[in-house]
CSV table of C-alpha atoms in Angstrom, one decimal:
chain,number,residue,atom,x,y,z
A,62,MET,CA,-26.0,-24.7,80.8
A,63,LEU,CA,-22.5,-25.5,80.8
A,64,ASN,CA,-21.8,-26.1,76.9
A,65,LYS,CA,-23.7,-22.1,76.7
A,66,ALA,CA,-20.9,-21.1,78.9
A,67,LEU,CA,-18.3,-22.9,76.9
A,68,ARG,CA,-18.9,-21.7,73.6
A,69,SER,CA,-20.0,-18.4,74.4
A,70,ARG,CA,-16.5,-18.1,76.6
A,71,ASP,CA,-18.2,-16.9,79.3
A,72,ILE,CA,-15.1,-17.3,82.2
A,73,ASP,CA,-17.3,-16.5,85.0
A,74,THR,CA,-19.8,-19.2,84.8
A,75,LEU,CA,-16.4,-21.6,84.2
A,76,ILE,CA,-15.2,-20.8,86.7
A,77,LEU,CA,-17.7,-21.9,88.8
A,78,PHE,CA,-18.4,-24.8,86.6
A,79,GLN,CA,-14.7,-26.1,87.0
A,80,PHE,CA,-14.8,-29.0,89.4
A,81,ILE,CA,-18.3,-29.9,87.5
A,82,ILE,CA,-16.1,-30.3,84.1
A,83,THR,CA,-13.3,-32.4,85.9
A,84,ASP,CA,-15.4,-34.3,87.9
A,85,LEU,CA,-17.7,-34.8,84.6
A,86,TYR,CA,-14.1,-35.6,82.6
A,87,GLU,CA,-13.1,-38.5,85.5
A,88,GLN,CA,-16.6,-40.4,84.8
A,89,LEU,CA,-16.5,-40.5,81.5
A,90,LYS,CA,-12.5,-41.6,81.8
A,91,ASP,CA,-14.1,-44.0,84.5
A,92,LEU,CA,-17.0,-45.6,82.0
A,93,HIS,CA,-14.3,-44.9,79.0
A,94,TYR,CA,-12.2,-47.9,80.4
A,95,ASN,CA,-13.5,-49.9,82.6
A,96,HIS,CA,-17.3,-50.2,80.8
A,97,ARG,CA,-16.4,-50.5,77.1
A,98,ILE,CA,-19.3,-50.1,74.6
A,99,SER,CA,-19.9,-53.4,73.9
A,100,THR,CA,-21.5,-54.3,70.4
A,101,SER,CA,-20.9,-57.0,67.8
A,102,ALA,CA,-18.8,-54.7,65.3
A,103,PRO,CA,-15.6,-52.7,65.1
A,104,ILE,CA,-17.2,-49.6,64.2
A,105,LEU,CA,-19.4,-47.9,66.0
A,106,CYS,CA,-21.6,-45.2,64.4
A,107,VAL,CA,-23.0,-42.0,66.6
A,108,TYR,CA,-24.8,-39.1,65.3
A,109,ARG,CA,-25.6,-35.5,66.6
A,110,GLY,CA,-28.1,-33.7,64.7
A,111,GLN,CA,-27.8,-29.8,65.7
A,112,LEU,CA,-28.4,-27.0,63.2
A,113,LEU,CA,-25.6,-25.1,62.3
A,114,SER,CA,-25.1,-21.0,60.6
A,115,LYS,CA,-23.5,-20.4,56.9
A,116,VAL,CA,-20.0,-19.5,58.1
A,117,GLU,CA,-19.8,-23.0,60.7
A,118,LEU,CA,-20.8,-25.2,57.9
A,119,ASN,CA,-18.5,-23.2,55.9
A,120,ASP,CA,-15.5,-23.9,58.3
A,121,MET,CA,-16.5,-27.2,58.4
A,122,LYS,CA,-16.5,-27.8,54.3
A,123,SER,CA,-12.9,-25.5,54.5
A,124,SER,CA,-11.9,-28.4,56.8
A,125,ILE,CA,-12.3,-31.8,55.3
A,126,GLY,CA,-9.8,-33.6,55.3
A,127,ARG,CA,-8.4,-32.2,58.4
A,128,TYR,CA,-8.2,-32.1,62.1
A,129,VAL,CA,-10.9,-30.1,64.4
A,130,SER,CA,-12.0,-30.2,68.0
A,131,PHE,CA,-15.6,-29.0,69.5
A,132,PHE,CA,-15.6,-27.0,72.1
A,133,SER,CA,-17.5,-28.4,74.7
A,134,PHE,CA,-18.9,-31.9,75.4
A,135,LEU,CA,-20.2,-33.7,72.3
A,136,SER,CA,-23.9,-35.3,72.5
A,137,THR,CA,-24.5,-38.1,70.5
A,138,THR,CA,-26.9,-40.6,70.0
A,139,LYS,CA,-26.8,-44.5,68.3
A,140,VAL,CA,-30.1,-43.8,66.9
A,141,ARG,CA,-30.0,-41.9,63.1
A,142,GLU,CA,-34.0,-41.1,64.5
A,143,VAL,CA,-33.1,-39.5,67.2
A,144,ALA,CA,-31.1,-37.4,66.3
A,145,LEU,CA,-33.5,-36.7,63.4
A,146,SER,CA,-35.8,-35.5,65.2
A,147,PHE,CA,-33.6,-33.1,67.3
A,148,ILE,CA,-32.4,-31.4,63.8
A,149,THR,CA,-36.7,-31.1,63.5
A,150,ILE,CA,-37.3,-29.1,66.8
A,151,ALA,CA,-34.1,-26.8,66.7
A,152,ALA,CA,-35.6,-25.8,63.2
A,153,ASP,CA,-39.1,-25.2,64.3
A,154,ALA,CA,-38.0,-22.8,67.2
A,155,SER,CA,-35.2,-21.1,64.6
A,156,LYS,CA,-38.7,-20.0,62.8
A,157,ASN,CA,-39.4,-17.7,65.9
A,158,MET,CA,-36.1,-15.8,65.4
A,159,PRO,CA,-36.3,-14.1,61.5
A,160,ALA,CA,-32.7,-12.7,62.0
A,161,ALA,CA,-31.4,-16.5,61.6
A,162,LYS,CA,-34.0,-17.7,59.4
A,163,ASN,CA,-31.6,-17.9,56.4
A,164,ASP,CA,-28.5,-18.5,58.3
A,165,LEU,CA,-29.2,-21.8,60.2
A,166,GLN,CA,-28.5,-24.8,57.9
A,167,ARG,CA,-29.7,-28.1,59.1
A,168,VAL,CA,-26.7,-30.4,60.0
A,169,LEU,CA,-26.4,-34.2,61.4
A,170,TYR,CA,-23.4,-35.3,62.1
A,171,GLU,CA,-22.4,-38.8,61.5
A,172,ILE,CA,-19.0,-40.0,64.0
A,173,ASN,CA,-17.5,-43.3,63.1
A,174,ILE,CA,-16.5,-44.8,66.1
A,175,ASP,CA,-13.3,-47.3,65.8
A,176,LEU,CA,-14.1,-49.7,69.0
A,177,THR,CA,-10.5,-51.6,68.8
A,178,SER,CA,-8.5,-47.7,68.9
A,179,VAL,CA,-6.3,-45.9,71.4
A,180,THR,CA,-7.9,-42.5,72.2
A,181,SER,CA,-7.0,-40.0,75.3
A,182,LYS,CA,-9.7,-38.4,75.2
A,183,PRO,CA,-12.8,-40.6,77.1
A,184,TYR,CA,-16.4,-41.1,75.4
A,185,ALA,CA,-18.7,-43.6,76.7
A,186,ASP,CA,-22.4,-44.9,77.1
A,187,ILE,CA,-24.1,-43.1,78.9
A,188,LYS,CA,-27.8,-44.5,78.5
A,189,PRO,CA,-27.7,-46.6,82.0
A,190,HIS,CA,-27.3,-43.2,83.5
A,191,SER,CA,-29.0,-40.8,81.8
A,192,TYR,CA,-33.0,-39.7,82.6
A,193,PHE,CA,-33.3,-39.9,78.7
A,194,GLN,CA,-33.0,-43.6,78.0
A,195,THR,CA,-34.8,-44.0,74.6
A,196,GLU,CA,-32.1,-41.5,73.3
A,197,SER,CA,-29.2,-44.4,73.3
A,198,GLU,CA,-26.8,-41.3,74.4
A,199,VAL,CA,-23.0,-41.5,73.9
A,200,LEU,CA,-21.3,-38.4,75.1
A,201,PHE,CA,-17.6,-37.4,74.6
A,202,THR,CA,-15.0,-35.1,76.5
A,203,LEU,CA,-14.5,-31.9,75.9
A,204,GLY,CA,-11.6,-31.1,73.6
A,205,SER,CA,-12.2,-34.5,71.1
A,206,ILE,CA,-10.5,-34.4,67.9
A,207,PHE,CA,-11.8,-35.8,64.9
A,208,LYS,CA,-10.9,-36.1,61.4
A,209,VAL,CA,-13.6,-34.5,58.7
A,210,GLU,CA,-13.9,-37.4,56.5
A,211,GLY,CA,-16.4,-35.4,53.7
A,212,ILE,CA,-20.4,-33.3,53.3
A,213,THR,CA,-23.2,-34.2,51.4
A,214,ARG,CA,-26.0,-32.8,51.1
A,215,THR,CA,-29.3,-35.0,51.2
A,216,LYS,CA,-32.5,-34.7,49.4
A,217,ASP,CA,-34.2,-32.9,51.8
A,218,GLY,CA,-32.1,-30.4,52.4
A,219,ILE,CA,-29.8,-31.6,55.6
A,220,TYR,CA,-26.3,-31.7,55.6
A,221,VAL,CA,-24.6,-35.4,56.4
A,222,ILE,CA,-20.8,-34.4,58.0
A,223,LYS,CA,-19.2,-37.4,58.2
A,224,LEU,CA,-16.8,-37.7,61.1
A,225,VAL,CA,-14.0,-40.2,61.9
A,226,LEU,CA,-12.9,-39.9,65.6
A,227,ALA,CA,-9.1,-39.7,65.5
A,228,SER,CA,-7.1,-43.0,66.9
A,229,GLU,CA,-3.5,-42.8,68.6
A,230,SER,CA,-3.3,-46.3,68.0
A,231,LYS,CA,-2.3,-45.9,64.2
A,232,SER,CA,0.7,-43.9,62.7
A,233,LYS,CA,-0.5,-42.4,59.8
A,234,SER,CA,-2.3,-40.2,62.9
A,235,LYS,CA,-0.3,-40.8,65.9
A,236,GLU,CA,2.3,-38.3,65.9
A,237,LEU,CA,0.1,-35.6,64.6
A,238,LEU,CA,-2.9,-36.0,67.8
A,239,HIS,CA,0.4,-35.8,70.0
A,240,TYR,CA,1.4,-32.5,68.3
A,241,ILE,CA,-2.5,-31.0,68.4
A,242,LYS,CA,-2.4,-32.0,72.4
A,243,SER,CA,0.1,-30.8,73.0
A,244,ASN,CA,-0.7,-27.2,72.9
A,245,LEU,CA,-4.4,-28.5,74.5
A,246,GLU,CA,-3.5,-30.4,77.2
A,247,GLU,CA,-5.3,-33.8,78.5
A,248,LYS,CA,-7.4,-33.2,81.2
A,249,PRO,CA,-9.7,-30.0,81.3
A,250,ASP,CA,-10.0,-27.7,83.8
A,251,ILE,CA,-9.7,-23.4,83.6
A,252,ILE,CA,-6.1,-23.4,82.9
A,253,SER,CA,-6.1,-26.0,79.6
A,254,LEU,CA,-8.8,-23.7,78.8
A,255,GLY,CA,-6.8,-20.3,79.0
A,256,HIS,CA,-4.6,-21.8,76.5
A,257,VAL,CA,-7.4,-22.7,74.0
A,258,LEU,CA,-9.0,-18.9,74.1
A,259,LYS,CA,-5.4,-18.3,74.0
A,260,GLU,CA,-5.1,-20.0,70.7
A,261,MET,CA,-8.1,-18.8,69.2
A,262,GLY,CA,-7.0,-15.3,69.7
A,263,ALA,CA,-9.0,-15.0,72.5
A,264,TYR,CA,-6.8,-12.9,74.2
A,265,ASP,CA,-8.4,-11.1,77.5
A,266,LYS,CA,-10.8,-14.2,77.7
A,267,ALA,CA,-7.6,-16.4,78.6
A,268,GLU,CA,-5.7,-13.8,80.7
A,269,GLN,CA,-8.8,-14.1,82.8
A,270,CYS,CA,-8.4,-17.3,83.5
A,271,PHE,CA,-4.9,-17.5,84.2
A,272,GLU,CA,-4.8,-14.7,86.6
A,273,ARG,CA,-8.2,-16.6,88.3
A,274,GLN,CA,-6.5,-19.5,88.8
A,275,LEU,CA,-3.1,-17.4,90.0
A,276,CYS,CA,-5.6,-16.4,92.5
A,277,GLU,CA,-7.2,-19.1,93.9
A,278,LEU,CA,-4.3,-21.0,94.5
A,279,LYS,CA,-2.3,-20.9,97.7
A,280,ASP,CA,0.9,-21.5,96.9
A,281,HIS,CA,2.8,-19.6,94.4
A,282,SER,CA,5.7,-22.1,93.6
A,283,SER,CA,3.6,-25.0,92.5
A,284,PHE,CA,3.0,-26.7,89.5
A,285,GLU,CA,-0.1,-25.6,88.6
A,286,ALA,CA,0.8,-22.3,89.1
A,287,ALA,CA,4.2,-22.6,86.6
A,288,ARG,CA,1.2,-23.7,84.1
A,289,CYS,CA,-0.1,-20.0,84.6
A,290,TYR,CA,3.1,-18.2,84.4
A,291,ILE,CA,3.5,-20.1,81.1
A,292,GLY,CA,0.4,-19.2,80.1
A,293,LEU,CA,0.7,-15.9,80.7
A,294,GLY,CA,3.8,-15.8,79.2
A,295,ASN,CA,2.8,-17.5,76.3
A,296,LEU,CA,-0.3,-14.7,76.3
A,297,ALA,CA,2.6,-11.6,76.4
A,298,TYR,CA,5.0,-12.4,73.6
A,299,VAL,CA,1.9,-13.3,71.4
A,300,GLN,CA,0.9,-9.5,72.0
A,301,GLY,CA,4.2,-8.2,72.0
A,302,ASP,CA,5.2,-7.3,75.4
A,303,ASN,CA,8.2,-9.0,74.9
A,304,ASP,CA,9.8,-7.6,79.1
A,305,LEU,CA,6.6,-9.1,80.2
A,306,ALA,CA,6.4,-12.3,78.4
A,307,PHE,CA,10.7,-12.2,79.6
A,308,ASP,CA,10.0,-11.4,83.7
A,309,TYR,CA,6.5,-15.1,83.7
A,310,SER,CA,8.6,-17.1,81.5
A,311,GLN,CA,11.1,-16.2,83.8
A,312,GLU,CA,9.2,-17.0,86.6
A,313,ALA,CA,8.0,-20.8,85.5
A,314,LEU,CA,11.4,-22.2,84.5
A,315,LYS,CA,12.0,-21.9,88.2
A,316,ILE,CA,9.0,-23.3,89.6
A,317,ASN,CA,9.7,-25.7,87.2
A,318,GLU,CA,13.5,-26.5,87.5
A,319,SER,CA,12.5,-26.7,91.4
A,320,LEU,CA,10.2,-28.7,91.8
A,321,PHE,CA,12.2,-31.4,88.7
A,322,PHE,CA,8.8,-32.0,86.9
A,323,ASP,CA,9.3,-34.1,84.3
A,324,ASP,CA,11.1,-33.0,80.2
A,325,GLU,CA,8.1,-32.8,77.8
A,326,ASN,CA,7.4,-29.1,80.8
A,327,LEU,CA,10.4,-28.6,81.2
A,328,SER,CA,10.9,-28.0,77.3
A,329,VAL,CA,8.3,-25.8,77.7
A,330,CYS,CA,9.8,-23.5,79.7
A,331,TYR,CA,13.2,-23.1,78.1
A,332,ASN,CA,11.9,-22.7,74.5
A,333,ASN,CA,9.7,-19.5,76.1
A,334,MET,CA,12.7,-18.0,77.7
A,335,ALA,CA,14.2,-18.7,74.1
A,336,ASN,CA,12.3,-17.1,72.1
A,337,ALA,CA,11.6,-14.2,75.5
A,338,TYR,CA,15.8,-13.4,75.6
A,339,SER,CA,15.2,-12.9,71.2
A,340,SER,CA,12.2,-10.9,71.4
A,341,SER,CA,12.9,-9.0,74.7
A,342,LYS,CA,17.0,-8.6,75.4
A,343,ASP,CA,17.4,-9.3,71.4
A,344,ASP,CA,19.8,-11.8,73.5
A,345,TYR,CA,20.6,-14.5,70.6
A,346,GLN,CA,23.5,-16.3,72.0
A,347,LYS,CA,21.1,-17.1,75.2
A,348,ALA,CA,18.1,-17.5,73.4
A,349,LEU,CA,19.7,-20.1,71.2
A,350,LYS,CA,21.2,-21.6,74.4
A,351,TYR,CA,18.0,-22.0,75.8
A,352,HIS,CA,16.7,-23.9,72.4
A,353,ASN,CA,19.3,-26.3,72.5
A,354,LYS,CA,18.4,-27.3,76.0
A,355,SER,CA,14.6,-27.9,74.8
A,356,LEU,CA,15.9,-29.8,71.9
A,357,ALA,CA,17.5,-32.1,73.9
A,358,LEU,CA,14.7,-32.9,75.7
A,359,LYS,CA,12.3,-33.1,73.2
A,360,THR,CA,15.0,-35.3,71.5
A,361,LYS,CA,14.8,-37.4,74.2
A,362,THR,CA,11.2,-37.7,75.3
A,363,ASN,CA,10.0,-37.8,71.9
A,364,GLY,CA,13.3,-39.0,69.4
A,365,GLY,CA,15.4,-37.4,66.6
A,366,ASP,CA,12.7,-36.7,63.9
A,367,SER,CA,9.7,-35.9,66.0
A,368,LEU,CA,7.1,-32.9,65.3
A,369,GLU,CA,8.4,-31.4,68.4
A,370,VAL,CA,11.9,-31.7,67.0
A,371,ALA,CA,10.8,-30.1,64.4
A,372,ARG,CA,9.7,-27.3,65.9
A,373,SER,CA,12.5,-26.9,67.6
A,374,PHE,CA,14.9,-27.0,64.4
A,375,PHE,CA,12.2,-24.0,63.6
A,376,ASN,CA,13.1,-22.0,66.2
A,377,ILE,CA,16.7,-21.9,65.9
A,378,GLY,CA,16.3,-21.2,62.5
A,379,LEU,CA,14.9,-18.4,63.2
A,380,THR,CA,17.0,-17.3,66.2
A,381,ASN,CA,20.1,-17.8,63.4
A,382,TYR,CA,17.9,-16.1,60.6
A,383,HIS,CA,18.3,-12.7,63.1
A,384,GLN,CA,21.4,-13.5,63.5
A,385,GLY,CA,22.2,-13.5,59.7
A,386,LYS,CA,23.6,-16.3,59.9
A,387,TYR,CA,21.8,-17.6,56.5
A,388,GLU,CA,23.6,-20.6,55.6
A,389,ILE,CA,23.3,-22.0,59.1
A,390,ALA,CA,19.8,-20.9,59.3
A,391,LEU,CA,18.5,-22.8,55.7
A,392,LYS,CA,20.6,-25.9,57.5
A,393,LYS,CA,17.6,-25.3,60.4
A,394,PHE,CA,14.9,-24.8,58.7
A,395,ASN,CA,15.4,-28.0,56.2
A,396,ARG,CA,16.2,-30.1,59.0
A,397,SER,CA,12.4,-28.6,60.6
A,398,LEU,CA,11.1,-29.2,57.1
A,399,ARG,CA,12.1,-32.5,56.0
A,400,ILE,CA,10.3,-33.5,59.6
A,401,ARG,CA,6.9,-31.6,58.9
A,402,GLN,CA,6.7,-33.1,55.3
A,403,LYS,CA,7.5,-36.7,57.0
A,404,ARG,CA,5.1,-35.9,59.7
A,405,LEU,CA,2.5,-34.1,58.1
A,406,PRO,CA,-0.2,-33.9,55.8
A,407,ARG,CA,0.8,-32.5,52.4
A,408,ASP,CA,-1.4,-29.1,53.1
A,409,HIS,CA,-0.4,-28.2,56.3
A,410,TYR,CA,-0.1,-24.8,56.8
A,411,ASN,CA,2.6,-25.5,59.4
A,412,ILE,CA,4.9,-27.3,56.1
A,413,ALA,CA,4.4,-23.5,54.9
A,414,ASP,CA,5.4,-21.4,57.2
A,415,VAL,CA,9.1,-23.4,57.2
A,416,LEU,CA,8.5,-22.5,53.6
A,417,VAL,CA,7.8,-18.8,53.8
A,418,ASN,CA,11.2,-18.6,56.3
A,419,ILE,CA,13.2,-20.7,54.1
A,420,GLY,CA,12.4,-17.9,50.7
A,421,ALA,CA,13.0,-15.1,53.0
A,422,VAL,CA,16.8,-16.8,53.5
A,423,TYR,CA,16.6,-17.1,49.7
A,424,GLU,CA,15.1,-13.6,49.5
A,425,ASN,CA,18.0,-11.5,51.8
A,426,ILE,CA,21.1,-13.6,50.3
A,427,ASN,CA,19.4,-12.2,47.0
A,428,ASN,CA,18.6,-15.5,45.4
A,429,ILE,CA,15.4,-13.6,44.3
A,430,LYS,CA,13.9,-15.7,42.4
A,431,THR,CA,14.3,-19.3,44.2
A,432,ALA,CA,12.6,-17.1,46.9
A,433,LEU,CA,9.8,-16.2,45.5
A,434,GLY,CA,9.0,-19.9,44.6
A,435,TYR,CA,9.4,-20.7,48.0
A,436,TYR,CA,6.8,-18.3,48.6
A,437,GLN,CA,4.2,-19.7,46.1
A,438,ARG,CA,4.3,-22.8,47.2
A,439,ALA,CA,3.7,-21.5,50.3
A,440,ASP,CA,1.1,-19.5,49.3
A,441,GLN,CA,-0.6,-22.8,47.8
A,442,ILE,CA,-0.7,-24.7,51.0
A,443,TYR,CA,-2.4,-21.9,53.2
A,444,LEU,CA,-4.9,-20.9,50.5
A,445,ARG,CA,-5.9,-25.2,50.8
A,446,SER,CA,-5.6,-25.1,54.3
A,447,LEU,CA,-6.8,-21.4,56.4
A,448,PRO,CA,-8.7,-18.8,55.4
A,449,SER,CA,-8.5,-16.1,53.5
A,450,THR,CA,-8.2,-13.5,56.1
A,451,HIS,CA,-5.7,-15.6,57.8
A,452,GLN,CA,-2.5,-13.4,58.7
A,453,SER,CA,-0.1,-15.2,57.6
A,454,LEU,CA,-1.4,-16.3,54.1
A,455,ILE,CA,-1.7,-12.2,53.8
A,456,ASN,CA,1.9,-11.6,55.0
A,457,ASN,CA,2.9,-14.0,52.5
A,458,GLN,CA,0.9,-13.5,49.7
A,459,ALA,CA,2.7,-9.5,50.6
A,460,ASN,CA,5.6,-10.9,50.1
A,461,ILE,CA,5.2,-12.6,46.7
A,462,ARG,CA,4.0,-8.8,45.7
A,463,HIS,CA,7.0,-7.4,46.8
A,464,ILE,CA,9.3,-9.5,45.3
A,465,LYS,CA,8.1,-9.3,42.2
A,466,LEU,CA,8.1,-5.5,41.7
A,467,LYS,CA,12.1,-6.7,42.9
A,468,ILE,CA,11.9,-8.4,39.9
A,469,LYS,CA,11.1,-6.2,37.5
A,470,ARG,CA,13.3,-3.6,38.4
């Protein structure tokens, strides 16, 4: 019932379950750190059998080589045959659903876990605590992150999706995972759920999370209240209500500055205030002031070439661009680009985001052919990393068509 509510984003049910979600997370955390899975091999393989729609399967195929996160607690088994039996049970049940009969595909997840690696998302062998001990269940917490290694199809038509639990102890993925989780928060609760729903584009449901949590708080000057205001400010910003975004961001900043919380949280508030000044007030000088404050804290916390620092340089570049200071904007974008190319997979869409804006700078200084080159480089990355309906891809292809018309004139 809990996972069903998570998948369907049933906010009312999730609010009822919020203490169970937190308690389950804490129990998994305790089991993970105090009762490590014992095995003679350093790698443990677990399995999960289920049905996926063709759309979901295609999404997985397009995610090969990338990181994915499941919006539920993920139940797996150490016994392959048990996972296969769940596929059979699910397939038999689906026969009574004519509309779904041709759409659902049989899928077996094979998940490799490096037992020597470090992850902040706990998982545990819960066989000793399970009513069905023969299932040898290993449970992953909500929001666990995996890398999609590949997908094959067996002779009997089952799609085998090979996943690897993302490791924070490996240098190639450590910072990328930190960057992903900075938007998803570590401990699952209603506020972190709101942030996830916002990233998924479910703005109304995200707003419900923040508003309901705010109503339940006795102290509206607390850290939890600041988290709600940050979420509401981000929502207002992405929906174009810049004045409201400014008000929420200002409230969150006031609380965080008075509470003297960690630099990372304060840098988020500074970044949001900068965006609010740019969008709501057209006050680019104040926007730069807050962007630079955010950059200073990120540099102090994460180092000078982290992905968070790259994000700050990107935002500063955007502000300079809107000021018409194209030469300075170009320098900031290039600094962001160098860090992202160093830290991210070469086909990551965040690299394309910078390329698009560099192209826009060159277009505005009438270096049309160079601009086209950057737009086309971005297009190749977007095509490999985003669905065809994604707005960033659509907008950039419009840029390419527009600039080709300019060249013809």
